[in-house]
mmCIF file of C-alpha atoms in Angstrom:
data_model
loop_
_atom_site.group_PDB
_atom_site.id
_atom_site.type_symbol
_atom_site.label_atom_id
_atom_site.label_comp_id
_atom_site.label_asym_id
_atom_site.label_seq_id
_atom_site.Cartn_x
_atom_site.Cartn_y
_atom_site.Cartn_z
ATOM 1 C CA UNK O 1 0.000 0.000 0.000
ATOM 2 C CA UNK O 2 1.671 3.293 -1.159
ATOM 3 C CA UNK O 3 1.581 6.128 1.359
ATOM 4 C CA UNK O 4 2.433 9.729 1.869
ATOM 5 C CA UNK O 5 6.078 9.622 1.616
ATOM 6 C CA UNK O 6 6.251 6.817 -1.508
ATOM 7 C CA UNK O 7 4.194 9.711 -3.443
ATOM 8 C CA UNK O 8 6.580 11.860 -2.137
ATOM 9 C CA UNK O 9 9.788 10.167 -3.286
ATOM 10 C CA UNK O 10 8.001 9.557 -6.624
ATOM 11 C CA UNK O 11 6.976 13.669 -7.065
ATOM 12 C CA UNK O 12 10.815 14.655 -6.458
ATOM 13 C CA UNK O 13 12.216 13.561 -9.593
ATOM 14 C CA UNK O 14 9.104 14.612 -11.722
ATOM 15 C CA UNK O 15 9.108 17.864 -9.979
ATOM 16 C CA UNK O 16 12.544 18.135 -11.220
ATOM 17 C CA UNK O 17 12.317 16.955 -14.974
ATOM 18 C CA UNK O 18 8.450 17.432 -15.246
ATOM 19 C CA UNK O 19 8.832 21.317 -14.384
ATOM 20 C CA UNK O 20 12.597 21.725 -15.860
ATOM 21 C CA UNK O 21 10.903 20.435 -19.158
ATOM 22 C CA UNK O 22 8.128 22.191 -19.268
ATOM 23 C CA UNK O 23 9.507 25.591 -18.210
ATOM 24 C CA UNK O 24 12.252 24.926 -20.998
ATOM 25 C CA UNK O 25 9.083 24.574 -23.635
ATOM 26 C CA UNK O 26 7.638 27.497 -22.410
ATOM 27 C CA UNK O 27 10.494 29.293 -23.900
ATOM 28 C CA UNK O 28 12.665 29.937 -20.231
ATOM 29 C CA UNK O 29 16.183 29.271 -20.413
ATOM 30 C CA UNK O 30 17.490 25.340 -18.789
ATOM 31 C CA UNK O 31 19.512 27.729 -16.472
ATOM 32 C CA UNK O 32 16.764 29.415 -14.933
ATOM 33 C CA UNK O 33 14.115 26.603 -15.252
ATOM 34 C CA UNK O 34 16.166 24.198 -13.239
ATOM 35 C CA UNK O 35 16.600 26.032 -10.143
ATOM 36 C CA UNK O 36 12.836 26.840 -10.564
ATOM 37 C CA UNK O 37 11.834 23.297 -10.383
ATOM 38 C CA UNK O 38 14.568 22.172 -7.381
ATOM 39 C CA UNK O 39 13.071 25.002 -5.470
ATOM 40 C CA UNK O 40 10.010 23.114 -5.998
ATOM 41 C CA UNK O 41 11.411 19.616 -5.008
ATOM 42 C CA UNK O 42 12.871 21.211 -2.033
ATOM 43 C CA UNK O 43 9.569 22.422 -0.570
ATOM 44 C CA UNK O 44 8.088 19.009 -1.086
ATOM 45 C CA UNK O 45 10.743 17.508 0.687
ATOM 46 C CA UNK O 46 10.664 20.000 3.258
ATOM 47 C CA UNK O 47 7.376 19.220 3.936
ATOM 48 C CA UNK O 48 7.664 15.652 4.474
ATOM 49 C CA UNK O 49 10.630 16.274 6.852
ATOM 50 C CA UNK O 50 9.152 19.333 8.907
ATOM 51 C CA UNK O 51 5.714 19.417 8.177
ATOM 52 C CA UNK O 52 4.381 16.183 8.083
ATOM 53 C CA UNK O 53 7.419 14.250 9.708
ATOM 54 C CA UNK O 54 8.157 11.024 9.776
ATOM 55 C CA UNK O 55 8.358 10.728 13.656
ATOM 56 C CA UNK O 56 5.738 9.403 16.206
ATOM 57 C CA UNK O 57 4.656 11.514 18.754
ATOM 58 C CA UNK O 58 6.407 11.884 22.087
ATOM 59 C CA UNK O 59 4.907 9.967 24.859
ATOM 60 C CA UNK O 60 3.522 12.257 27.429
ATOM 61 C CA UNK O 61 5.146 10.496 30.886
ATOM 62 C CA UNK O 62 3.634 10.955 33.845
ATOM 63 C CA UNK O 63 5.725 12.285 37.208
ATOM 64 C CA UNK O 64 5.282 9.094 39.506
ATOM 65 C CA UNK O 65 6.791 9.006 42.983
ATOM 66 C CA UNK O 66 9.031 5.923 43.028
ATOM 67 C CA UNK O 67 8.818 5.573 46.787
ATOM 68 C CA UNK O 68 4.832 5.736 46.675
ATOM 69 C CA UNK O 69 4.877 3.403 43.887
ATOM 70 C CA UNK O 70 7.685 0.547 45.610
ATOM 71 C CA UNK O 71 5.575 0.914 48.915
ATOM 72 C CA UNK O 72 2.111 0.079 47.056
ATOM 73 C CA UNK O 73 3.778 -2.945 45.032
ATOM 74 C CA UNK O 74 5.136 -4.646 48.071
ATOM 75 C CA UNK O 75 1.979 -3.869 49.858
ATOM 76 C CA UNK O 76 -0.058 -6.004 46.829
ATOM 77 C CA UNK O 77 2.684 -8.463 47.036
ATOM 78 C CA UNK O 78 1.992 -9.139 50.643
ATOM 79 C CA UNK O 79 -1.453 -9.924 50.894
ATOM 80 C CA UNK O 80 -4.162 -7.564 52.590
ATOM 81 C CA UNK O 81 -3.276 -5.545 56.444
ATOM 82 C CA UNK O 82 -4.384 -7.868 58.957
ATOM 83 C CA UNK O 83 -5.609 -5.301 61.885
ATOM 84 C CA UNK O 84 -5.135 -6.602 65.535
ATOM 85 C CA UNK O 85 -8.088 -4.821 67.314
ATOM 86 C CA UNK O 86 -6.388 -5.583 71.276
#
């Protein structure tokens, strides 16, 4: 299944000879059209990178006090408080 960054890897290099070619039809020179059409591939890839990155988000963690925490696993551990009521 293709996905957001295949179509990106695939509109790179058309951006590039796609736009270079058809800006060079128009009648612009192949030294102007060609930065013209990286500038383009550079904002798509800039995009994917900054934009729409590749990274999952950062877990939010939650401040736990480890003392609290120890005390209430060895308390499960040892069974329920057995009150002596003399």
């Amino acid at each position: 299944m293709t996905g957001y960054y295949d179509y990106i890897l695939g509109l790179i290099p058309l951006a590039l000879v796609g736009i270079t070619g058809s800006l060079v039809v128009v009648g612009l020179q192949l030294t102007a059209a060609v930065p013209m059409a990286a500038g383009v591939a550079a904002l798509l890839t800039g995009h994917a990178l900054f934009v729409n990155g590749p990274s999952a988000p950062t877990p939010v963690r939650r401040h736990t006090d480890h003392a609290s925490h120890a005390a209430r696993a060895s308390r499960a551990e040892s069974g329920p408080a057995v009150l002596d009521a003399d």
